[in-house]
PDB file of C-alpha atoms in Angstrom:
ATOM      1  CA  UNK M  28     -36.698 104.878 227.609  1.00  0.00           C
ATOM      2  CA  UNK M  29     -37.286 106.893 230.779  1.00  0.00           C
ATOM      3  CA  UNK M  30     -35.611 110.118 229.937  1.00  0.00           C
ATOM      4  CA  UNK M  31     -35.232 112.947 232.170  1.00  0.00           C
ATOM      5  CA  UNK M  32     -35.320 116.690 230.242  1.00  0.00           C
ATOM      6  CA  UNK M  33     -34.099 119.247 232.151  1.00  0.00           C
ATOM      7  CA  UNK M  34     -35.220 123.159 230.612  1.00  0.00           C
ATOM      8  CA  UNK M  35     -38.554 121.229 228.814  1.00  0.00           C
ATOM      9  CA  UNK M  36     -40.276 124.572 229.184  1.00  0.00           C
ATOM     10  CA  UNK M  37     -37.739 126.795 226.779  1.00  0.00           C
ATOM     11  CA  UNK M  38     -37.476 126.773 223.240  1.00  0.00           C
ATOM     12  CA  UNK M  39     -34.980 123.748 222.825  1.00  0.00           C
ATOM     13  CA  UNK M  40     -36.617 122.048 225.435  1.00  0.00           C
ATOM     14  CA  UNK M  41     -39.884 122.430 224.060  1.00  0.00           C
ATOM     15  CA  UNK M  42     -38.206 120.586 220.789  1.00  0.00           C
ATOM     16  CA  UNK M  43     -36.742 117.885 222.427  1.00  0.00           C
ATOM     17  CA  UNK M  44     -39.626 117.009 224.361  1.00  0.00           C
ATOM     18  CA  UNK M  45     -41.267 116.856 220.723  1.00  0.00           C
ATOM     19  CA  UNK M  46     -38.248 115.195 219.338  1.00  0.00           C
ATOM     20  CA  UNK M  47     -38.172 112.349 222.183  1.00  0.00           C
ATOM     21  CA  UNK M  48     -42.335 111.890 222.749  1.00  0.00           C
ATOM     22  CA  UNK M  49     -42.208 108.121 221.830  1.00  0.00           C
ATOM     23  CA  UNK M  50     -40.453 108.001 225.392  1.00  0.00           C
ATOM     24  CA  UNK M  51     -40.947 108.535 228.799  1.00  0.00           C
ATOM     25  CA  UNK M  52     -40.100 112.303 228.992  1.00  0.00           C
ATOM     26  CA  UNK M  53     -39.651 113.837 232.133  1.00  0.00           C
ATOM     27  CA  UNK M  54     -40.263 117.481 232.252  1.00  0.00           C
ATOM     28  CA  UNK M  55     -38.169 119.560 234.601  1.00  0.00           C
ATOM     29  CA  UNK M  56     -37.012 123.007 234.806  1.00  0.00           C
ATOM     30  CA  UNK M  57     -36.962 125.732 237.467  1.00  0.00           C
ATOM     31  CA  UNK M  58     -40.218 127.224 237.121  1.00  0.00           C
ATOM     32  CA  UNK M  59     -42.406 124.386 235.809  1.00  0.00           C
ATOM     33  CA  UNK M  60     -43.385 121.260 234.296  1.00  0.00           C
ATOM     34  CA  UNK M  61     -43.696 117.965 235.919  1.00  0.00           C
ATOM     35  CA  UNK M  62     -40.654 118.505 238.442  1.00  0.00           C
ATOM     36  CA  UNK M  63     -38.909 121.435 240.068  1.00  0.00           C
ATOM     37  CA  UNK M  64     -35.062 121.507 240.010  1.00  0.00           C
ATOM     38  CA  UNK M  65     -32.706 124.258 240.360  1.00  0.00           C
ATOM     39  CA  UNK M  66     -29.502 123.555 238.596  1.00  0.00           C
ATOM     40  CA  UNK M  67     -27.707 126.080 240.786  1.00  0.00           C
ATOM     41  CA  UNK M  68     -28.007 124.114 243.862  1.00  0.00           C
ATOM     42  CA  UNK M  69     -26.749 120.420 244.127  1.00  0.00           C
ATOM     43  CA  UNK M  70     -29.481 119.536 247.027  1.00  0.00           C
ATOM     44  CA  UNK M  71     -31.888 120.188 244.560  1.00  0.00           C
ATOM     45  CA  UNK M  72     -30.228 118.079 241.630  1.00  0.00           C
ATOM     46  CA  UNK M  73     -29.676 115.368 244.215  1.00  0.00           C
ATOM     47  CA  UNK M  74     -33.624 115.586 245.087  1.00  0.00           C
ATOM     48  CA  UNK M  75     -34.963 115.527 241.838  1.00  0.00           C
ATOM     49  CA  UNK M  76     -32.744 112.146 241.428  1.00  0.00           C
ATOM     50  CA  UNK M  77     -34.436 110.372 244.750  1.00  0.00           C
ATOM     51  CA  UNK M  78     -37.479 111.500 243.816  1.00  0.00           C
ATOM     52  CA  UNK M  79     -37.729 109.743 239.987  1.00  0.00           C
ATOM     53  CA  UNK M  80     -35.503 107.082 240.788  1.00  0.00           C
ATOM     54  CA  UNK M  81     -33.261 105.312 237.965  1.00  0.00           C
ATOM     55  CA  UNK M  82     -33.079 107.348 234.223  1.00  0.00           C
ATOM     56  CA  UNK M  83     -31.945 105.809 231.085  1.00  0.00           C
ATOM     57  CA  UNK M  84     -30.991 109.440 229.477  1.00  0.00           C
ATOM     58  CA  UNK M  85     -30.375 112.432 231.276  1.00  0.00           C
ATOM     59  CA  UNK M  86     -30.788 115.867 228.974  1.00  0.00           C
ATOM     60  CA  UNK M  87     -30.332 119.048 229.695  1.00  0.00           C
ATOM     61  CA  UNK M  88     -31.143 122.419 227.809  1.00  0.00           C
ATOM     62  CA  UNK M  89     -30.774 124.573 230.364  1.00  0.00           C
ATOM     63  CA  UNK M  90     -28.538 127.085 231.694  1.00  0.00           C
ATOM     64  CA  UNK M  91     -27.850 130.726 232.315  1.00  0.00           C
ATOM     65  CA  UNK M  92     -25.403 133.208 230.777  1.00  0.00           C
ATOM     66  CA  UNK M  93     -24.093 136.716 230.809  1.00  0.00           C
ATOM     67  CA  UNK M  94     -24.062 138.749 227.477  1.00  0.00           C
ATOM     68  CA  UNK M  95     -22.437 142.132 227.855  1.00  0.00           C
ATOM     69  CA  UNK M  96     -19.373 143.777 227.161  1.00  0.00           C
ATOM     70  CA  UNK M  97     -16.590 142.818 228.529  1.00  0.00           C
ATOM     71  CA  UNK M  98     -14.903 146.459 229.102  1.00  0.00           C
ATOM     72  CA  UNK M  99     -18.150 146.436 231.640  1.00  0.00           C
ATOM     73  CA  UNK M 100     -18.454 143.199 233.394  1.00  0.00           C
ATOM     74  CA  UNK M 101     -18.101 142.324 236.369  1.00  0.00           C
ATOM     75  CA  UNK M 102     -16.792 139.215 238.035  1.00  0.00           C
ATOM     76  CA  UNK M 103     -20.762 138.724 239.709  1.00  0.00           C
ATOM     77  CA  UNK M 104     -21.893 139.095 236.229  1.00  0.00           C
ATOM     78  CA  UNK M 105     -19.277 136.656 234.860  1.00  0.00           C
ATOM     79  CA  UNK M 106     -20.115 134.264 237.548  1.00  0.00           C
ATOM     80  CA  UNK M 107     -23.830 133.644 235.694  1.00  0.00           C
ATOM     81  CA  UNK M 108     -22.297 131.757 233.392  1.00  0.00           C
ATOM     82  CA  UNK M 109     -20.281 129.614 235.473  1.00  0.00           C
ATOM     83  CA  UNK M 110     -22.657 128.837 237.944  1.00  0.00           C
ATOM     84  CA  UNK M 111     -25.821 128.669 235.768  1.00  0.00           C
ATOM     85  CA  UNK M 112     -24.794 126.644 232.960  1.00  0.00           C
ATOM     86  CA  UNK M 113     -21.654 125.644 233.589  1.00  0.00           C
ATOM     87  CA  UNK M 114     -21.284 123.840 237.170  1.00  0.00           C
ATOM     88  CA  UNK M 115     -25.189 123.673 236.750  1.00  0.00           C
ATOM     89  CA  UNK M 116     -24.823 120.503 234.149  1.00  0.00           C
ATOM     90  CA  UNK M 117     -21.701 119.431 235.499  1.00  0.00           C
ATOM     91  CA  UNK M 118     -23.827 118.771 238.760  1.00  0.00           C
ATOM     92  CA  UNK M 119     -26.220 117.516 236.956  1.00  0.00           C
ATOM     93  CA  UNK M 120     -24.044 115.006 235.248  1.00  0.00           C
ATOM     94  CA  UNK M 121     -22.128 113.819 237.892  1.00  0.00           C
ATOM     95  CA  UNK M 122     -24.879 113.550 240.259  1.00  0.00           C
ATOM     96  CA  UNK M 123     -26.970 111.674 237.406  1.00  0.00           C
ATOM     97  CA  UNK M 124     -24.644 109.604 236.702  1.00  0.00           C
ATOM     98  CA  UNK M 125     -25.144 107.858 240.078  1.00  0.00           C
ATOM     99  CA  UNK M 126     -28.797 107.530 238.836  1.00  0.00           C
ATOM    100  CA  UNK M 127     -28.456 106.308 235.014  1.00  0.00           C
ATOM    101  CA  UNK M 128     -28.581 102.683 234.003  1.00  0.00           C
ATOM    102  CA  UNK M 129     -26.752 101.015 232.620  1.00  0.00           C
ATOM    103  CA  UNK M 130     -25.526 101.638 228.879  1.00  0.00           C
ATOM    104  CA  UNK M 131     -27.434 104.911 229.534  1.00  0.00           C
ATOM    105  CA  UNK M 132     -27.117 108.620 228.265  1.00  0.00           C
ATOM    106  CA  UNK M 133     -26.097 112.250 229.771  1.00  0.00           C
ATOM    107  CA  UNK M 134     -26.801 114.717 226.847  1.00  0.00           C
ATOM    108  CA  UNK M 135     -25.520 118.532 228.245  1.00  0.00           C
ATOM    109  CA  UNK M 136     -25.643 121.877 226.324  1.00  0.00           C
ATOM    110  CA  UNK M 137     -22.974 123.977 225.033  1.00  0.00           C
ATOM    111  CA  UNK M 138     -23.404 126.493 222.072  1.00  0.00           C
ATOM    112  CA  UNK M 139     -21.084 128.076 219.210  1.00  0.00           C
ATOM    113  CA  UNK M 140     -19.517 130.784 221.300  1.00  0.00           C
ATOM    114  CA  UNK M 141     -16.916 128.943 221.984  1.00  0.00           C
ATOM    115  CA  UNK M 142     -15.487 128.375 217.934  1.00  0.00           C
ATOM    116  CA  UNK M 143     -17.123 131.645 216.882  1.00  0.00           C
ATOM    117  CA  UNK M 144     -16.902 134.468 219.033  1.00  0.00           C
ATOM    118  CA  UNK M 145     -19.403 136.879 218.865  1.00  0.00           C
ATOM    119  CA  UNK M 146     -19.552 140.992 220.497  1.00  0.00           C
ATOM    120  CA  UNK M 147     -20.491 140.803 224.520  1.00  0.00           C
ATOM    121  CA  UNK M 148     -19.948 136.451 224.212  1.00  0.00           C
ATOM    122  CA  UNK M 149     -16.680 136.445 226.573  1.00  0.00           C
ATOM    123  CA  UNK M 150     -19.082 134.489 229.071  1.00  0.00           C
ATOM    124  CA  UNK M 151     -20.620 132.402 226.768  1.00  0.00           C
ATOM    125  CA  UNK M 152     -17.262 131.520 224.911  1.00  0.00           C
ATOM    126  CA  UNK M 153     -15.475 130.707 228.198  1.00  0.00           C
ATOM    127  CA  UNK M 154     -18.934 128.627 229.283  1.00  0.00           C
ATOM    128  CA  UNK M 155     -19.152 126.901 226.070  1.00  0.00           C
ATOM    129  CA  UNK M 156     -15.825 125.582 225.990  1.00  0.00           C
ATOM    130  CA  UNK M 157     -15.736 124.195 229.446  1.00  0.00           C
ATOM    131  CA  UNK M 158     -18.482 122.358 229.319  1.00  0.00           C
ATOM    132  CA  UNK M 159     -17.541 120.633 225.753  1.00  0.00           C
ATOM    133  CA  UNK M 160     -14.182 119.804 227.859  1.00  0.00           C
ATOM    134  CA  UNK M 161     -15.832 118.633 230.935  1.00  0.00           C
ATOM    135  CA  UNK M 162     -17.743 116.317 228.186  1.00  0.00           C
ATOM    136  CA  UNK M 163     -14.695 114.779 226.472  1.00  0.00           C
ATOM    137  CA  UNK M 164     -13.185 114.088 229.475  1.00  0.00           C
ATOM    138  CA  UNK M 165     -15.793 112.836 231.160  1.00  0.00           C
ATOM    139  CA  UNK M 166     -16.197 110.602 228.508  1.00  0.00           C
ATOM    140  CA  UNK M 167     -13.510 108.378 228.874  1.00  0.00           C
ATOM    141  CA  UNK M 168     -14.273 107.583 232.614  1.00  0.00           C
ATOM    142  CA  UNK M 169     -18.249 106.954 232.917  1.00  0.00           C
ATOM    143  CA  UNK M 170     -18.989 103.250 234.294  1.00  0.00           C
ATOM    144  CA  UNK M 171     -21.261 100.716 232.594  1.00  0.00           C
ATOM    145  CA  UNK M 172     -21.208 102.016 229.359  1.00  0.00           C
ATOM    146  CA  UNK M 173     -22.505 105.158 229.683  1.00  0.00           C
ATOM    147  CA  UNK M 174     -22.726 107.643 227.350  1.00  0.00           C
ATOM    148  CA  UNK M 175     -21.798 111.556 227.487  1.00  0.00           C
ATOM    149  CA  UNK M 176     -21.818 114.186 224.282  1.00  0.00           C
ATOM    150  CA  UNK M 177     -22.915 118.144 224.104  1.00  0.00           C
ATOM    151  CA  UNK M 178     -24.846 119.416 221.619  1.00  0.00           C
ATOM    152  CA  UNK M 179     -23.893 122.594 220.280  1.00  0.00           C
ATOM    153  CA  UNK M 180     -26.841 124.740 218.913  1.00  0.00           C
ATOM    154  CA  UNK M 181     -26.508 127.920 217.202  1.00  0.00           C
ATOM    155  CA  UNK M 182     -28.748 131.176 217.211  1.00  0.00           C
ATOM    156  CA  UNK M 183     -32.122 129.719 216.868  1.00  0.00           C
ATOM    157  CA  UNK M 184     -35.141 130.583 214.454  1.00  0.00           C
ATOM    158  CA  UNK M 185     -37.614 130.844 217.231  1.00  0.00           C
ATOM    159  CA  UNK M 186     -35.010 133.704 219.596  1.00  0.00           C
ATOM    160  CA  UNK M 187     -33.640 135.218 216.296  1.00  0.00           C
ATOM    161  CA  UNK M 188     -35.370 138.702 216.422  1.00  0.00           C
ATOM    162  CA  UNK M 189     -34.198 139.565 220.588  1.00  0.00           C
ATOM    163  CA  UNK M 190     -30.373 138.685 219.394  1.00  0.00           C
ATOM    164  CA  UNK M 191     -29.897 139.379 215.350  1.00  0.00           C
ATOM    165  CA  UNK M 192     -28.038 142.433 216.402  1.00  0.00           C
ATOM    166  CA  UNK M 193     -25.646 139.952 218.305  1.00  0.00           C
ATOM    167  CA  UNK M 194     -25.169 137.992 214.678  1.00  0.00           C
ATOM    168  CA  UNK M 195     -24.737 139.822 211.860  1.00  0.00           C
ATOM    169  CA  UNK M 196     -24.265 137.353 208.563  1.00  0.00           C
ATOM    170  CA  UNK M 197     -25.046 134.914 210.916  1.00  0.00           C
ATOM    171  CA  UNK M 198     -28.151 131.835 209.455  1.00  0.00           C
ATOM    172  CA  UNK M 199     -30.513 131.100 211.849  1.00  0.00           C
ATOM    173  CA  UNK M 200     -31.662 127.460 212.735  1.00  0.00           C
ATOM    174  CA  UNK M 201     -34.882 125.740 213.691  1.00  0.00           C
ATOM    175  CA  UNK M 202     -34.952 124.739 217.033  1.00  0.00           C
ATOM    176  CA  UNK M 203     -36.418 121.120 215.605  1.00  0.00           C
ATOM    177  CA  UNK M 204     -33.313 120.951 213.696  1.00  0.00           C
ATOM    178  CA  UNK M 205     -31.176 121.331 217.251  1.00  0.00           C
ATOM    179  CA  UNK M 206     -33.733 118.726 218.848  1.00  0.00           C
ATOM    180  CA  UNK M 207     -32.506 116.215 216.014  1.00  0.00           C
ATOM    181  CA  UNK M 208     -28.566 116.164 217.559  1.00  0.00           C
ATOM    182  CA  UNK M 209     -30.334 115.717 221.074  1.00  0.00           C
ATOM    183  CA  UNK M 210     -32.299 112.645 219.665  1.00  0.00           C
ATOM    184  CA  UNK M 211     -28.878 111.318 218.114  1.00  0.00           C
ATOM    185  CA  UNK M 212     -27.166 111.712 221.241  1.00  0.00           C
ATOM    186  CA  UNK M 213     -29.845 109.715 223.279  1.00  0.00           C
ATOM    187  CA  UNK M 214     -31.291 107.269 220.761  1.00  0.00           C
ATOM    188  CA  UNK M 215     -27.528 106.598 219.125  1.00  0.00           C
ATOM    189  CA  UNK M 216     -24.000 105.018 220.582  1.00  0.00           C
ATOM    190  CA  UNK M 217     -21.757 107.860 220.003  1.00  0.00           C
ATOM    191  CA  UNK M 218     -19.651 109.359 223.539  1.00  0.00           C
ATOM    192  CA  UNK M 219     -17.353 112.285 224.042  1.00  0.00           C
ATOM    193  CA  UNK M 220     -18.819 113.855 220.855  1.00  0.00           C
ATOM    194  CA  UNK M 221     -19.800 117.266 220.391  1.00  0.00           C
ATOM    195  CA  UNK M 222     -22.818 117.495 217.872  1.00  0.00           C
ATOM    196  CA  UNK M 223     -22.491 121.296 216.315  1.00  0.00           C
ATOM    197  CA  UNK M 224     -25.542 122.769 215.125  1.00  0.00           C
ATOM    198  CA  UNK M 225     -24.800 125.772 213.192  1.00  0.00           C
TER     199      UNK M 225
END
């Protein structure tokens, strides 16, 4: 497969890249790898499409959000969330789709935020959910049999000591354990599904 991984440079990414190898993995994220691509700006989604042509998976692991409290924040600050990760993978999707073949697969990122609140997560919750959403309905109305689930990953091994104070009680998991659910969502035939890593 031809696979396109958007966020290959961060700590999921790196893991799916891993996770996928026996593919054609493209590597793309904002600062690096093999193409440049700013999930903030359509033009640039669009771009990245014309230049690598026709995908048979689309992943991404990428997207920003705002952690703080929410007696503090500010509608800017809310606003990294939805424009980061949010409408940043639902531009990716549907502009991919436009680019996928046939029978092929959009894999997009969401987290556990959504079911499980945690202190300063309004953003993420709010985030989270939409884009799991966005995925179910987007599910039902792809052409050609394409494909479209969300992984949800929990706090990872690999980020745990920058945000344990965020999840008290919480268990961390490996970031090749989240990869896995990514693999499953490109390799497998599931659609609409939400694959919760936690």
């Amino acid at each position: 497969m031809k696979i396109l991984l958007v966020g290959a440079g961060g700590t999921i990414g790196r893991s799916v890249s891993q996770a996928l190898s026996h593919h054609q993995v493209i590597a793309a994220s904002r600062s690096g790898g093999e193409v440049r691509v700013d999930l903030s700006e359509p033009s640039s989604i669009r771009a990245l499409f014309e230049r690598i042509g026709k995908v048979d998976a689309i992943v991404s692991a990428a997207g920003s959000l705002h952690l703080g409290p929410l007696t503090e924040m500010s509608s800017e600050q809310f606003r990294i969330g939805l424009d980061g990760k949010l409408l940043g993978q639902v531009n990716l999707a549907l502009i991919g789709q436009h680019f996928l073949s046939d029978g092929g697969s959009i894999t997009l990122t969401s987290g556990m935020g959504n079911e499980i609140p945690i202190r300063h997560g309004s953003n993420a919750c709010a985030v989270n959910a939409a884009i799991e959403g966005f995925v179910r309905g987007a599910a039902v109305e792809l052409a050609a049999g394409q494909r479209i689930n969300v992984v949800s990953p929990g706090v990872l091994q690999e980020s745990w000591e920058a945000l344990k104070d965020l999840f008290p009680g919480f268990e961390a998991v490996p970031a090749a354990r989240a990869a896995r659910a990514y693999q499953r969502s490109v390799e497998g035939v599931e659609t609409g599904q939400v694959f919760k890593v936690w």
